[in-house]
PDB file of C-alpha atoms and ligand atoms in Angstrom:
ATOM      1  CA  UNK A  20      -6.855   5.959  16.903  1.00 76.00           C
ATOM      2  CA  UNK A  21      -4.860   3.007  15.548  1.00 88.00           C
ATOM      3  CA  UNK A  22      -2.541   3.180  12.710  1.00 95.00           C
ATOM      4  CA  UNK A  23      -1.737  -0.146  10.672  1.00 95.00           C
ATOM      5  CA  UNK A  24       0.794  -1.024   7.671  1.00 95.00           C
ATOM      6  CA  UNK A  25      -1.034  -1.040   4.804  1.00 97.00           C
ATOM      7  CA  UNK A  26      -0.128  -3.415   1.503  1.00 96.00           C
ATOM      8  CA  UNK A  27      -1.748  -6.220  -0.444  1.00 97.00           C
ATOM      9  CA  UNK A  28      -1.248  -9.796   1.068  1.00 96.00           C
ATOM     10  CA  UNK A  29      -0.026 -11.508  -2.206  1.00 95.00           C
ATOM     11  CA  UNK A  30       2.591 -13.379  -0.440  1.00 92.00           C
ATOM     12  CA  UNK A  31       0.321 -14.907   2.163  1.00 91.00           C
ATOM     13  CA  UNK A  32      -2.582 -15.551   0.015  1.00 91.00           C
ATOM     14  CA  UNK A  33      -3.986 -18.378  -2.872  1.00 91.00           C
ATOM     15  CA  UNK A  34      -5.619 -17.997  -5.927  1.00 96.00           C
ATOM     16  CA  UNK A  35      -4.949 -14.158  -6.525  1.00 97.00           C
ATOM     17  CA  UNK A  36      -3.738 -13.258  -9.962  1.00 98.00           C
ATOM     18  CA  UNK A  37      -0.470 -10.994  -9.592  1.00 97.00           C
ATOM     19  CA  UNK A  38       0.621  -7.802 -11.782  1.00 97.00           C
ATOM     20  CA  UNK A  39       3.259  -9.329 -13.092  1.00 95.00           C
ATOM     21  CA  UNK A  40       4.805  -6.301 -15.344  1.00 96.00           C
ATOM     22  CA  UNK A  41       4.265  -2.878 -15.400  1.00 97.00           C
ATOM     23  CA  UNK A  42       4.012  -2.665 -19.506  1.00 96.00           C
ATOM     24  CA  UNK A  43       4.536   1.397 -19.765  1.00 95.00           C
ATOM     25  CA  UNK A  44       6.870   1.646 -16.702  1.00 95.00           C
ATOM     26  CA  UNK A  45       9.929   3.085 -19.278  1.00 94.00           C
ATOM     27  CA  UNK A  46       7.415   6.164 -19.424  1.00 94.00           C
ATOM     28  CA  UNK A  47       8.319   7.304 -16.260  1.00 95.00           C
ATOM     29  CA  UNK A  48      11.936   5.646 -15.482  1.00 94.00           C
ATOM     30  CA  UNK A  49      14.815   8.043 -16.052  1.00 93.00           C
ATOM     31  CA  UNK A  50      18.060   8.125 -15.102  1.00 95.00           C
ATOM     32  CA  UNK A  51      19.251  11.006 -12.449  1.00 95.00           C
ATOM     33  CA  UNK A  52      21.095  13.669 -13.979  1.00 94.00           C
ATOM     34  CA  UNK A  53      23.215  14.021 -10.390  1.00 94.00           C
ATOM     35  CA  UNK A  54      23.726  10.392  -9.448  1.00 94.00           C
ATOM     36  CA  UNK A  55      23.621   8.427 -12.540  1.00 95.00           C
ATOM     37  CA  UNK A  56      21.053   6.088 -10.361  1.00 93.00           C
ATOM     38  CA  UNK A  57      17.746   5.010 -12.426  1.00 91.00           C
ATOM     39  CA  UNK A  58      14.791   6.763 -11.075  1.00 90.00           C
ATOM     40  CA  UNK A  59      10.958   6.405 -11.653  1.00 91.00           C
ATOM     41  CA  UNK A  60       8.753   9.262 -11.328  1.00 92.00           C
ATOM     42  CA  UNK A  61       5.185   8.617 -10.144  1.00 95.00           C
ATOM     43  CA  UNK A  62       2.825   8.067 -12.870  1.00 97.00           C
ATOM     44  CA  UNK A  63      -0.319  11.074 -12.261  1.00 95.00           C
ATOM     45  CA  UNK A  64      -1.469   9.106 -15.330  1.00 96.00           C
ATOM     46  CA  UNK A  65      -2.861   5.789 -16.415  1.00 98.00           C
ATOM     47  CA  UNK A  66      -0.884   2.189 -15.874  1.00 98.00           C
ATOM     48  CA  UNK A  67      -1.213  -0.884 -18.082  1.00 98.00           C
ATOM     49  CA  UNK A  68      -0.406  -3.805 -16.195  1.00 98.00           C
ATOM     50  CA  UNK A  69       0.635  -7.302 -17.613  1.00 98.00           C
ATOM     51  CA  UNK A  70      -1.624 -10.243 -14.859  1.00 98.00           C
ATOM     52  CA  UNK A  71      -0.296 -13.741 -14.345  1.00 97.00           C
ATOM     53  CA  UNK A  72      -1.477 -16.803 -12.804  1.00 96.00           C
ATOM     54  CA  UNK A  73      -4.502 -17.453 -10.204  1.00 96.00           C
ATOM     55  CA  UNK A  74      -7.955 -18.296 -10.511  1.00 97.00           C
ATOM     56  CA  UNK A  75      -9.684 -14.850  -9.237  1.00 97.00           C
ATOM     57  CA  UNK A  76      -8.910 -11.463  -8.969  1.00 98.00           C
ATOM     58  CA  UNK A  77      -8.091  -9.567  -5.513  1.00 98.00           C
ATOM     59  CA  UNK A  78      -9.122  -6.329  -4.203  1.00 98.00           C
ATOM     60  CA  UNK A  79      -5.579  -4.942  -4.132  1.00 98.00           C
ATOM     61  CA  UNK A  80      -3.891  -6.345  -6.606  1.00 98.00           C
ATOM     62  CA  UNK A  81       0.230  -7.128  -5.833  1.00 97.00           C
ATOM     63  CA  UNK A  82       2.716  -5.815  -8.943  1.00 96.00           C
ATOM     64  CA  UNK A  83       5.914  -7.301  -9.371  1.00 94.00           C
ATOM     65  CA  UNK A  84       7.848  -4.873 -10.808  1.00 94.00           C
ATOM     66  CA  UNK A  85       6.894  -2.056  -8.618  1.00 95.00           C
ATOM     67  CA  UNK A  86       5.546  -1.537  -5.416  1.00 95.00           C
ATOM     68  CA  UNK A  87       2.378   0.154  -6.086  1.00 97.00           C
ATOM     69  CA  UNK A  88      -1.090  -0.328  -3.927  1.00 98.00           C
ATOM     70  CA  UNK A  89      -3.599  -1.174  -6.737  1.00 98.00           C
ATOM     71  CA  UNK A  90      -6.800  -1.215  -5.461  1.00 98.00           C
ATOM     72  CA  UNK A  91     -10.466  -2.067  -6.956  1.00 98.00           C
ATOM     73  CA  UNK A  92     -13.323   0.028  -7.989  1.00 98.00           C
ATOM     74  CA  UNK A  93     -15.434  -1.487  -5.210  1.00 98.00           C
ATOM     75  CA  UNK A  94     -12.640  -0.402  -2.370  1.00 98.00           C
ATOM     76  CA  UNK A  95     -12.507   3.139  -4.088  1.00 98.00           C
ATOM     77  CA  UNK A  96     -16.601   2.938  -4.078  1.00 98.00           C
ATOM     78  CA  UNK A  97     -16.313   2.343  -0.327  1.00 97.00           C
ATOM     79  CA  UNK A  98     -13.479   5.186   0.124  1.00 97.00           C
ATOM     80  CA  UNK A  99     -15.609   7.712  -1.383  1.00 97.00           C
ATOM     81  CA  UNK A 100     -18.645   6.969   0.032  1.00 95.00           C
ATOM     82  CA  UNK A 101     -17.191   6.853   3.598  1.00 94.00           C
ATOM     83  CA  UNK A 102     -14.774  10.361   3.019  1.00 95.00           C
ATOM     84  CA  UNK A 103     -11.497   8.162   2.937  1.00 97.00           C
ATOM     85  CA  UNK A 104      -9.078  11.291   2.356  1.00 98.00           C
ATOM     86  CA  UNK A 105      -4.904  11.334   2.157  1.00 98.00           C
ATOM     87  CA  UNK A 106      -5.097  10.556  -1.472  1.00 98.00           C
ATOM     88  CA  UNK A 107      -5.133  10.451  -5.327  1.00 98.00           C
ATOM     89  CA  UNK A 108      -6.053   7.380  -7.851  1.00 98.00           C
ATOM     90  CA  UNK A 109      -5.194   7.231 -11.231  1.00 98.00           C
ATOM     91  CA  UNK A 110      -6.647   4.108 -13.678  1.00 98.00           C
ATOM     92  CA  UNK A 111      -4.182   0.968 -13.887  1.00 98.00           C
ATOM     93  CA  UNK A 112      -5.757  -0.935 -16.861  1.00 98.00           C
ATOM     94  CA  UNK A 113      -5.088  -4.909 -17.132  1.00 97.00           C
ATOM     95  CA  UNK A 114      -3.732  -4.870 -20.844  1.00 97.00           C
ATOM     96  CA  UNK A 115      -2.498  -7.860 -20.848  1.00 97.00           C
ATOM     97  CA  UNK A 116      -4.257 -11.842 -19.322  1.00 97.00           C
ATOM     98  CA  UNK A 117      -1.300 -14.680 -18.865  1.00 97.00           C
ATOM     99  CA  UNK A 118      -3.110 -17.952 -17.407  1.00 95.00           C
ATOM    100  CA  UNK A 119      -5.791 -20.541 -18.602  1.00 93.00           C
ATOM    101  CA  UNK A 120      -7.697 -20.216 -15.487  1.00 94.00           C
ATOM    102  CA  UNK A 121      -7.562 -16.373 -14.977  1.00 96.00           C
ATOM    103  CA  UNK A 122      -8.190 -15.519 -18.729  1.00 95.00           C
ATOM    104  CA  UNK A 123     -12.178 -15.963 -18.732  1.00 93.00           C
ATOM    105  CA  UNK A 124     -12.564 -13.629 -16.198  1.00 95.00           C
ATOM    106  CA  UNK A 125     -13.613 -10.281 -16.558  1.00 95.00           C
ATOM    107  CA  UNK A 126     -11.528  -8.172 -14.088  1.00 96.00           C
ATOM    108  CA  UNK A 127     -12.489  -5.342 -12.082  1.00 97.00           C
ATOM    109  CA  UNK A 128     -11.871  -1.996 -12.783  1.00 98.00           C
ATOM    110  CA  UNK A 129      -8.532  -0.769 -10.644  1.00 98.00           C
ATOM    111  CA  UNK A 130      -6.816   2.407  -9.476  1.00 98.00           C
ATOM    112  CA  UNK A 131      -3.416   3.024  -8.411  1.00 98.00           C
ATOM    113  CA  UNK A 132      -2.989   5.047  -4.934  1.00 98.00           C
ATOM    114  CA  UNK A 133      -1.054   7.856  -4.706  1.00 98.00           C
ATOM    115  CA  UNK A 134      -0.639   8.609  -1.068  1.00 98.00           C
ATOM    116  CA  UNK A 135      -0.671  12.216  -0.538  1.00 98.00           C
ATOM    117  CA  UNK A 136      -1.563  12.274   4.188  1.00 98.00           C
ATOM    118  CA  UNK A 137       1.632  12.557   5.410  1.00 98.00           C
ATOM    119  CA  UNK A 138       3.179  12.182   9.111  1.00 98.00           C
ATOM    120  CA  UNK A 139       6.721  11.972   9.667  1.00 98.00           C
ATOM    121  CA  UNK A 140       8.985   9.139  11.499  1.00 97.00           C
ATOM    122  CA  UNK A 141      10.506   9.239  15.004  1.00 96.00           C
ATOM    123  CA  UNK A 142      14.063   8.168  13.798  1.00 95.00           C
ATOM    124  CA  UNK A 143      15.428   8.611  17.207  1.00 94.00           C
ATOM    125  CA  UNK A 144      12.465   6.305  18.816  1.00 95.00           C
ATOM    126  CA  UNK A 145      13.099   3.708  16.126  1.00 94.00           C
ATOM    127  CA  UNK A 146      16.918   3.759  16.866  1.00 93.00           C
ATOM    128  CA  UNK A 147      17.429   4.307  13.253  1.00 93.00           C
ATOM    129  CA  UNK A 148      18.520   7.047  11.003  1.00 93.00           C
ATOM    130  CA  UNK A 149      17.822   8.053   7.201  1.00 93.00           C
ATOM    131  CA  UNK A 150      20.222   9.454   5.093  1.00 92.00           C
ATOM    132  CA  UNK A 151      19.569  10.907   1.597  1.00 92.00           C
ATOM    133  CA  UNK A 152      22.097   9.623  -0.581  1.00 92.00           C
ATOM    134  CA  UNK A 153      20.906  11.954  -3.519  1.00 93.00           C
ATOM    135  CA  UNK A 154      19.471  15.358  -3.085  1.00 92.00           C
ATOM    136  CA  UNK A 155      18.151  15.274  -6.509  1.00 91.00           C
ATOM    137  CA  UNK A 156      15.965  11.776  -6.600  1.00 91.00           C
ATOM    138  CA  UNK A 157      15.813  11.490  -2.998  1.00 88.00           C
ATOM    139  CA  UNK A 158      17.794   8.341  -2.882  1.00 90.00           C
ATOM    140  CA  UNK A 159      17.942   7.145   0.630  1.00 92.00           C
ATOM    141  CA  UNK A 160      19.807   4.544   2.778  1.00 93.00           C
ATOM    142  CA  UNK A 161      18.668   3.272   5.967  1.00 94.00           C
ATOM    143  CA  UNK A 162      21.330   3.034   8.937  1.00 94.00           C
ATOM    144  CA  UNK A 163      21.478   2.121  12.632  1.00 91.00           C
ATOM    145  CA  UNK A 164      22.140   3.964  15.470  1.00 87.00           C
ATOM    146  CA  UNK A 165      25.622   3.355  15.210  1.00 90.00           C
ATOM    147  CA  UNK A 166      25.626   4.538  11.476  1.00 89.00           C
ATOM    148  CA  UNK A 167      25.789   1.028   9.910  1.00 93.00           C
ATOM    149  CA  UNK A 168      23.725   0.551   6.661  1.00 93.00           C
ATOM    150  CA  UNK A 169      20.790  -1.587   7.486  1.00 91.00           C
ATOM    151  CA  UNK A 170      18.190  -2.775   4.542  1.00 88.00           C
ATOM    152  CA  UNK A 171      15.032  -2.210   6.369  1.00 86.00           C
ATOM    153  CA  UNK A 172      13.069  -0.056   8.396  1.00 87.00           C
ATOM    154  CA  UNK A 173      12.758  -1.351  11.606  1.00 86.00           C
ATOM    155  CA  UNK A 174       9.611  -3.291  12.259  1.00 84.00           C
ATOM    156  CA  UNK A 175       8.197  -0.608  14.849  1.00 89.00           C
ATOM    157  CA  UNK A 176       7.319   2.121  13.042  1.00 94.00           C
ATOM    158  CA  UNK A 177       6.705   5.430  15.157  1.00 96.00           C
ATOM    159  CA  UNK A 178       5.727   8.547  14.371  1.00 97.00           C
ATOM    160  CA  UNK A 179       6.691  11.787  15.776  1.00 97.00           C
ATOM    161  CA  UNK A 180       3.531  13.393  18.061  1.00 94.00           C
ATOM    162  CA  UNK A 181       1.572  15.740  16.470  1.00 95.00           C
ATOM    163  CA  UNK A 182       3.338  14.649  13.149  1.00 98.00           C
ATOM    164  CA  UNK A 183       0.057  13.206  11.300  1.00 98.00           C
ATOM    165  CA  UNK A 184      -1.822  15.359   9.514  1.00 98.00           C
ATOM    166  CA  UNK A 185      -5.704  13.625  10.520  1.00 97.00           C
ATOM    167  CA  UNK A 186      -5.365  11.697   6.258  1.00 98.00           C
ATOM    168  CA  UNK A 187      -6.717   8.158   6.884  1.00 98.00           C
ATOM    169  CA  UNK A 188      -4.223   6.969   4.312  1.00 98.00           C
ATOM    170  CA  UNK A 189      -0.413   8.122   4.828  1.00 98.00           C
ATOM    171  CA  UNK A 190       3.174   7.982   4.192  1.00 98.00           C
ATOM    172  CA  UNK A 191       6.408   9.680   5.404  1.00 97.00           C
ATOM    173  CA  UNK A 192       7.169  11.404   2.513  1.00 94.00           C
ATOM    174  CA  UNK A 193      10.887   9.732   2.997  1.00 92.00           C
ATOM    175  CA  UNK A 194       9.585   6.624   1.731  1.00 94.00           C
ATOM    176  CA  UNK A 195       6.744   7.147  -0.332  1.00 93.00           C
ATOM    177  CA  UNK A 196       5.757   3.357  -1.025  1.00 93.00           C
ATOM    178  CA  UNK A 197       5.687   2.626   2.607  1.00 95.00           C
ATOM    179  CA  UNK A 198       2.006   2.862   3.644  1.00 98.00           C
ATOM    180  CA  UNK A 199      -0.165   3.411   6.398  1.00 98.00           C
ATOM    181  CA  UNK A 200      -3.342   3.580   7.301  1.00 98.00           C
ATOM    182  CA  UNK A 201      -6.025   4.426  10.388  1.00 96.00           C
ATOM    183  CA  UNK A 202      -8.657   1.854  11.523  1.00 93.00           C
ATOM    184  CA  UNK A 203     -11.244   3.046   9.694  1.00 95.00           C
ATOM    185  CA  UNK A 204      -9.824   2.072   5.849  1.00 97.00           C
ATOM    186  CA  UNK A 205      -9.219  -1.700   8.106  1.00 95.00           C
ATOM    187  CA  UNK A 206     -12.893  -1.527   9.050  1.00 94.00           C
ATOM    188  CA  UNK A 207     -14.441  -0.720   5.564  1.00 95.00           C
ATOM    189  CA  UNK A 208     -12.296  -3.564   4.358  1.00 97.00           C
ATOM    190  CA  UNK A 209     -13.552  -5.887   7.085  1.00 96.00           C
ATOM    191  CA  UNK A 210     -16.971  -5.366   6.583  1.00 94.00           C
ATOM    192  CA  UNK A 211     -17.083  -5.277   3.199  1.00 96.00           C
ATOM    193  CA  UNK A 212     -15.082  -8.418   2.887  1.00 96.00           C
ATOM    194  CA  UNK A 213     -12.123  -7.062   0.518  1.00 98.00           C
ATOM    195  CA  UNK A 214      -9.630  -9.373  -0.021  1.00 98.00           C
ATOM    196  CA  UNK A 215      -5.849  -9.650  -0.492  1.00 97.00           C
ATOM    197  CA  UNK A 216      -5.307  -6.640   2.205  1.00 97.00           C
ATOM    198  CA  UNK A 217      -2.750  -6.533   5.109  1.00 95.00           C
ATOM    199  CA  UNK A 218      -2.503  -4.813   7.732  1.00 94.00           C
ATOM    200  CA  UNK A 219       0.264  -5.336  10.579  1.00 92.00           C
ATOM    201  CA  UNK A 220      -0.345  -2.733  13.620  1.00 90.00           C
ATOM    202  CA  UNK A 221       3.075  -0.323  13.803  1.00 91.00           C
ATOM    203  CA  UNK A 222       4.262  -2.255  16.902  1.00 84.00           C
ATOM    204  CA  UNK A 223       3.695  -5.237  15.566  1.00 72.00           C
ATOM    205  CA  UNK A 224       6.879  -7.919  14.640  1.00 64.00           C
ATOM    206  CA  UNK A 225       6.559  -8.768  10.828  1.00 55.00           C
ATOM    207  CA  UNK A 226       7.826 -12.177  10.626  1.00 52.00           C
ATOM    208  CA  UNK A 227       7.566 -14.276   7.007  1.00 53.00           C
ATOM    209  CA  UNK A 228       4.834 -16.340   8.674  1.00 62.00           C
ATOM    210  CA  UNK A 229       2.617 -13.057   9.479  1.00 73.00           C
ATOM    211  CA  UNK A 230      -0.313 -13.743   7.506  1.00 84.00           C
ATOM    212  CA  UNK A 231      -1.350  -9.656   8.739  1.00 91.00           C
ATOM    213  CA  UNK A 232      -4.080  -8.904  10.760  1.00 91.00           C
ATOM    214  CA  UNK A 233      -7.779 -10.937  10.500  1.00 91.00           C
ATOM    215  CA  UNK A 234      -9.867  -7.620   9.519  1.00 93.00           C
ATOM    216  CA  UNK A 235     -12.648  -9.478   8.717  1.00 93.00           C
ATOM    217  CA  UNK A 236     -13.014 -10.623  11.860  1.00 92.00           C
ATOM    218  CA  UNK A 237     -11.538  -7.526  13.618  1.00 90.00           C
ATOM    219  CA  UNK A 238     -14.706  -5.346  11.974  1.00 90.00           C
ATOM    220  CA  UNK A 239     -17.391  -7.870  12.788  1.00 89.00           C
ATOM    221  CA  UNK A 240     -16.321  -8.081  16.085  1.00 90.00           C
ATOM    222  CA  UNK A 241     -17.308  -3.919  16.227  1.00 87.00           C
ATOM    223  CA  UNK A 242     -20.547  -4.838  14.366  1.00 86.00           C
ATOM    224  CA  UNK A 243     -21.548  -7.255  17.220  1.00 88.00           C
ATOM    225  CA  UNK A 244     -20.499  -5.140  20.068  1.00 88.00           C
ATOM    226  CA  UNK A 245     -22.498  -2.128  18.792  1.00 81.00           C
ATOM    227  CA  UNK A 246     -19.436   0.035  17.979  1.00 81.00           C
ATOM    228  CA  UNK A 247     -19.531   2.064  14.912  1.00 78.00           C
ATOM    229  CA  UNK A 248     -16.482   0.910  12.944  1.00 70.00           C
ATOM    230  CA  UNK A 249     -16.030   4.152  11.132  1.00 75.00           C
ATOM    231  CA  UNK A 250     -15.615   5.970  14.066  1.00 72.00           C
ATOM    232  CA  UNK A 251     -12.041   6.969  14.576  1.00 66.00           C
TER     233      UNK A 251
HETATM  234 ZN1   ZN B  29      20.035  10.954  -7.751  1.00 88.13          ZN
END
Protein backbone atom coordinates (compact mmCIF):
# COMPACT_ATOMS: atom_id res chain seq x y z
CA UNK A 1 0.00 0.00 0.00
CA UNK A 2 1.31 3.47 -0.86
CA UNK A 3 0.01 6.61 0.53
CA UNK A 4 0.52 9.99 -1.50
CA UNK A 5 -0.27 13.85 -0.72
CA UNK A 6 -3.16 14.62 -2.36
CA UNK A 7 -4.05 18.42 -3.80
CA UNK A 8 -4.70 20.05 -7.15
CA UNK A 9 -1.49 21.08 -9.15
CA UNK A 10 -2.58 24.74 -9.90
CA UNK A 11 0.77 26.06 -9.19
CA UNK A 12 2.63 23.75 -11.53
CA UNK A 13 0.19 23.71 -14.27
CA UNK A 14 -1.08 26.09 -17.60
CA UNK A 15 -4.23 26.90 -18.84
CA UNK A 16 -6.42 25.86 -15.73
CA UNK A 17 -9.00 28.37 -14.67
CA UNK A 18 -8.60 29.00 -10.74
CA UNK A 19 -11.48 29.54 -7.99
CA UNK A 20 -10.62 32.68 -7.39
CA UNK A 21 -13.29 33.61 -4.45
CA UNK A 22 -15.33 31.69 -2.41
CA UNK A 23 -18.64 34.09 -2.93
CA UNK A 24 -20.75 32.63 0.27
CA UNK A 25 -17.63 31.93 2.45
CA UNK A 26 -19.11 34.73 5.28
CA UNK A 27 -21.83 31.85 5.69
CA UNK A 28 -19.68 29.80 7.51
CA UNK A 29 -16.78 32.25 8.95
CA UNK A 30 -17.32 33.19 12.58
CA UNK A 31 -15.35 34.48 15.02
CA UNK A 32 -14.38 32.10 18.21
CA UNK A 33 -16.19 32.91 21.19
CA UNK A 34 -12.82 31.70 23.35
CA UNK A 35 -10.01 33.12 21.25
CA UNK A 36 -11.36 36.00 19.42
CA UNK A 37 -9.52 34.17 16.24
CA UNK A 38 -11.83 34.05 12.92
CA UNK A 39 -12.90 30.58 12.27
CA UNK A 40 -14.68 28.83 9.27
CA UNK A 41 -16.80 25.95 9.79
CA UNK A 42 -17.00 23.36 6.99
CA UNK A 43 -19.71 23.97 4.63
CA UNK A 44 -22.07 20.27 4.64
CA UNK A 45 -23.81 22.51 2.08
CA UNK A 46 -23.46 23.96 -1.37
CA UNK A 47 -20.38 26.51 -2.47
CA UNK A 48 -20.57 29.20 -5.14
CA UNK A 49 -17.31 29.86 -6.42
CA UNK A 50 -16.14 33.07 -8.33
CA UNK A 51 -13.42 31.35 -11.65
CA UNK A 52 -10.68 33.48 -13.14
CA UNK A 53 -8.39 33.24 -15.94
CA UNK A 54 -7.30 30.07 -18.19
CA UNK A 55 -8.46 28.61 -21.23
CA UNK A 56 -9.99 25.11 -19.85
CA UNK A 57 -11.25 23.78 -16.88
CA UNK A 58 -9.30 21.14 -14.55
CA UNK A 59 -10.41 18.13 -12.82
CA UNK A 60 -9.67 19.54 -9.36
CA UNK A 61 -10.13 22.81 -9.48
CA UNK A 62 -7.50 25.14 -7.07
CA UNK A 63 -9.54 28.01 -4.78
CA UNK A 64 -7.82 30.90 -3.66
CA UNK A 65 -9.40 31.82 -0.77
CA UNK A 66 -9.59 28.49 0.83
CA UNK A 67 -7.99 25.38 0.64
CA UNK A 68 -10.64 23.11 -0.45
CA UNK A 69 -10.14 19.88 -2.95
CA UNK A 70 -12.82 20.60 -5.64
CA UNK A 71 -13.11 17.89 -7.74
CA UNK A 72 -15.25 17.07 -11.08
CA UNK A 73 -18.26 15.03 -11.71
CA UNK A 74 -16.21 12.70 -13.92
CA UNK A 75 -13.52 12.02 -10.86
CA UNK A 76 -16.62 11.52 -8.47
CA UNK A 77 -18.13 9.17 -11.47
CA UNK A 78 -14.88 7.20 -11.23
CA UNK A 79 -14.89 7.24 -7.19
CA UNK A 80 -18.20 5.74 -7.07
CA UNK A 81 -17.95 3.37 -9.54
CA UNK A 82 -14.62 1.99 -8.18
CA UNK A 83 -15.92 2.13 -4.09
CA UNK A 84 -13.53 5.19 -3.37
CA UNK A 85 -14.64 5.51 0.46
CA UNK A 86 -13.15 8.11 3.38
CA UNK A 87 -15.56 10.71 2.25
CA UNK A 88 -18.43 13.22 1.69
CA UNK A 89 -19.10 15.77 -1.43
CA UNK A 90 -21.23 18.53 -1.35
CA UNK A 91 -22.02 20.74 -4.86
CA UNK A 92 -19.56 23.84 -5.39
CA UNK A 93 -21.44 25.73 -8.20
CA UNK A 94 -19.30 28.20 -10.57
CA UNK A 95 -21.58 31.39 -10.05
CA UNK A 96 -19.53 33.55 -11.30
CA UNK A 97 -17.01 33.42 -15.16
CA UNK A 98 -14.00 36.24 -15.05
CA UNK A 99 -11.92 35.79 -18.45
CA UNK A 100 -12.53 36.19 -22.29
CA UNK A 101 -11.11 32.89 -23.01
CA UNK A 102 -12.68 30.81 -20.14
CA UNK A 103 -16.21 32.45 -20.43
CA UNK A 104 -17.56 30.28 -23.52
CA UNK A 105 -17.02 27.30 -21.83
CA UNK A 106 -19.46 25.31 -20.24
CA UNK A 107 -17.87 23.95 -17.00
CA UNK A 108 -18.21 20.74 -15.42
CA UNK A 109 -20.24 19.96 -12.71
CA UNK A 110 -17.94 19.98 -9.26
CA UNK A 111 -18.03 18.74 -5.68
CA UNK A 112 -16.20 19.78 -2.74
CA UNK A 113 -14.46 16.83 -0.59
CA UNK A 114 -14.98 16.50 2.77
CA UNK A 115 -12.46 14.04 4.03
CA UNK A 116 -13.96 11.95 6.62
CA UNK A 117 -10.78 8.34 6.61
CA UNK A 118 -8.73 9.33 9.19
CA UNK A 119 -5.13 8.04 10.45
CA UNK A 120 -3.19 9.89 12.84
CA UNK A 121 0.57 11.42 12.63
CA UNK A 122 3.77 10.02 14.19
CA UNK A 123 4.84 13.43 15.76
CA UNK A 124 7.72 11.83 17.44
CA UNK A 125 8.96 10.12 13.94
CA UNK A 126 8.54 13.48 12.22
CA UNK A 127 10.59 15.25 15.01
CA UNK A 128 7.78 17.63 15.31
CA UNK A 129 5.09 18.42 17.74
CA UNK A 130 1.42 19.98 17.50
CA UNK A 131 0.05 22.10 19.91
CA UNK A 132 -3.60 23.27 20.06
CA UNK A 133 -3.57 26.80 20.65
CA UNK A 134 -7.48 26.87 21.11
CA UNK A 135 -9.50 24.11 22.57
CA UNK A 136 -12.56 25.57 21.18
CA UNK A 137 -11.68 26.00 17.17
CA UNK A 138 -8.87 23.72 17.30
CA UNK A 139 -6.35 26.33 16.47
CA UNK A 140 -3.02 24.72 16.15
CA UNK A 141 0.70 25.69 15.87
CA UNK A 142 3.32 23.56 14.56
CA UNK A 143 6.74 23.35 16.61
CA UNK A 144 10.07 21.49 16.51
CA UNK A 145 11.51 19.17 18.62
CA UNK A 146 13.02 21.71 20.59
CA UNK A 147 9.58 23.55 20.97
CA UNK A 148 10.30 26.34 18.42
CA UNK A 149 7.27 27.43 16.25
CA UNK A 150 7.84 26.17 12.79
CA UNK A 151 5.21 27.08 9.78
CA UNK A 152 5.03 23.75 8.20
CA UNK A 153 4.66 20.24 8.60
CA UNK A 154 7.63 18.61 7.86
CA UNK A 155 7.88 17.23 4.37
CA UNK A 156 7.87 13.44 5.60
CA UNK A 157 4.74 12.78 6.70
CA UNK A 158 4.36 9.47 8.86
CA UNK A 159 1.75 7.90 10.29
CA UNK A 160 1.50 6.02 13.42
CA UNK A 161 1.13 1.90 12.63
CA UNK A 162 -2.07 0.64 12.73
CA UNK A 163 -3.31 4.35 12.79
CA UNK A 164 -5.25 4.28 9.26
CA UNK A 165 -8.47 3.28 9.26
CA UNK A 166 -8.36 1.14 5.45
CA UNK A 167 -10.43 5.02 3.81
CA UNK A 168 -8.65 5.50 0.44
CA UNK A 169 -8.98 9.21 1.02
CA UNK A 170 -7.67 10.60 4.56
CA UNK A 171 -6.65 13.22 6.88
CA UNK A 172 -5.33 13.55 10.48
CA UNK A 173 -8.11 15.05 11.88
CA UNK A 174 -5.39 17.75 13.35
CA UNK A 175 -5.25 19.28 10.09
CA UNK A 176 -8.21 18.66 8.23
CA UNK A 177 -7.14 20.33 4.78
CA UNK A 178 -4.05 18.29 4.65
CA UNK A 179 -4.86 15.32 2.38
CA UNK A 180 -3.93 11.98 1.59
CA UNK A 181 -4.60 9.43 -0.40
CA UNK A 182 -3.78 5.43 -1.29
CA UNK A 183 -2.63 4.36 -4.81
CA UNK A 184 -5.67 3.42 -5.99
CA UNK A 185 -7.49 7.22 -6.15
CA UNK A 186 -3.58 7.92 -8.13
CA UNK A 187 -4.42 5.04 -10.45
CA UNK A 188 -8.09 5.98 -11.38
CA UNK A 189 -6.66 9.39 -12.04
CA UNK A 190 -3.89 8.00 -14.23
CA UNK A 191 -5.90 6.03 -16.30
CA UNK A 192 -8.55 8.10 -16.73
CA UNK A 193 -6.35 11.00 -17.59
CA UNK A 194 -7.66 13.65 -14.86
CA UNK A 195 -5.87 16.58 -14.82
CA UNK A 196 -4.58 19.28 -12.44
CA UNK A 197 -3.90 16.42 -9.61
CA UNK A 198 -0.74 16.02 -7.40
CA UNK A 199 0.44 13.66 -5.69
CA UNK A 200 3.96 13.72 -3.79
CA UNK A 201 4.65 10.15 -2.01
CA UNK A 202 4.89 10.92 2.10
CA UNK A 203 8.71 10.55 1.94
CA UNK A 204 9.04 12.50 -0.73
CA UNK A 205 11.00 16.28 -0.51
CA UNK A 206 8.44 18.95 -1.80
CA UNK A 207 10.57 21.47 -3.35
CA UNK A 208 8.84 24.65 -5.45
CA UNK A 209 10.08 22.93 -8.61
CA UNK A 210 8.09 19.52 -7.74
CA UNK A 211 5.80 19.37 -10.51
CA UNK A 212 4.18 16.01 -8.19
CA UNK A 213 4.23 12.71 -9.32
CA UNK A 214 3.62 11.65 -13.36
CA UNK A 215 0.32 9.45 -12.59
CA UNK A 216 -0.43 9.20 -15.94
CA UNK A 217 2.39 7.50 -16.62
CA UNK A 218 2.69 5.76 -13.19
CA UNK A 219 -0.95 3.89 -14.06
CA UNK A 220 -0.08 2.97 -17.62
CA UNK A 221 2.94 1.58 -16.62
CA UNK A 222 0.48 -1.08 -14.35
CA UNK A 223 -1.73 -1.37 -17.48
CA UNK A 224 1.28 -2.66 -19.54
CA UNK A 225 2.75 -4.88 -16.97
CA UNK A 226 -0.59 -6.69 -16.39
CA UNK A 227 -1.11 -5.37 -12.82
CA UNK A 228 -4.52 -4.42 -11.83
CA UNK A 229 -4.19 -0.78 -10.76
CA UNK A 230 -7.06 -0.89 -8.37
CA UNK A 231 -5.63 -3.40 -6.44
CA UNK A 232 -4.35 -2.07 -3.18
ZN1 LIG B 1 -10.49 29.56 19.29
Amino acid sequence: MFFYKFSHNSFYTRGYTWAYSWKNSSEYTKICPMCNSPLIVYPDNTIHLTVEGGIKYPDILGCGEYPFLIVSENMINDWERFGITGYKKYKADIVEVKGKRIKDIEPPKYYHIDVIGRAEYDLNAMKCQISIICNNCKRIQYLDSSGKIINVLPDSIIFKNNSWDGSDLFVDSLTPRYIFCTNKILNLAGINERTNCRFVPLDDKDPVSNKGLDYKAIAKKMLRDKRNPLER
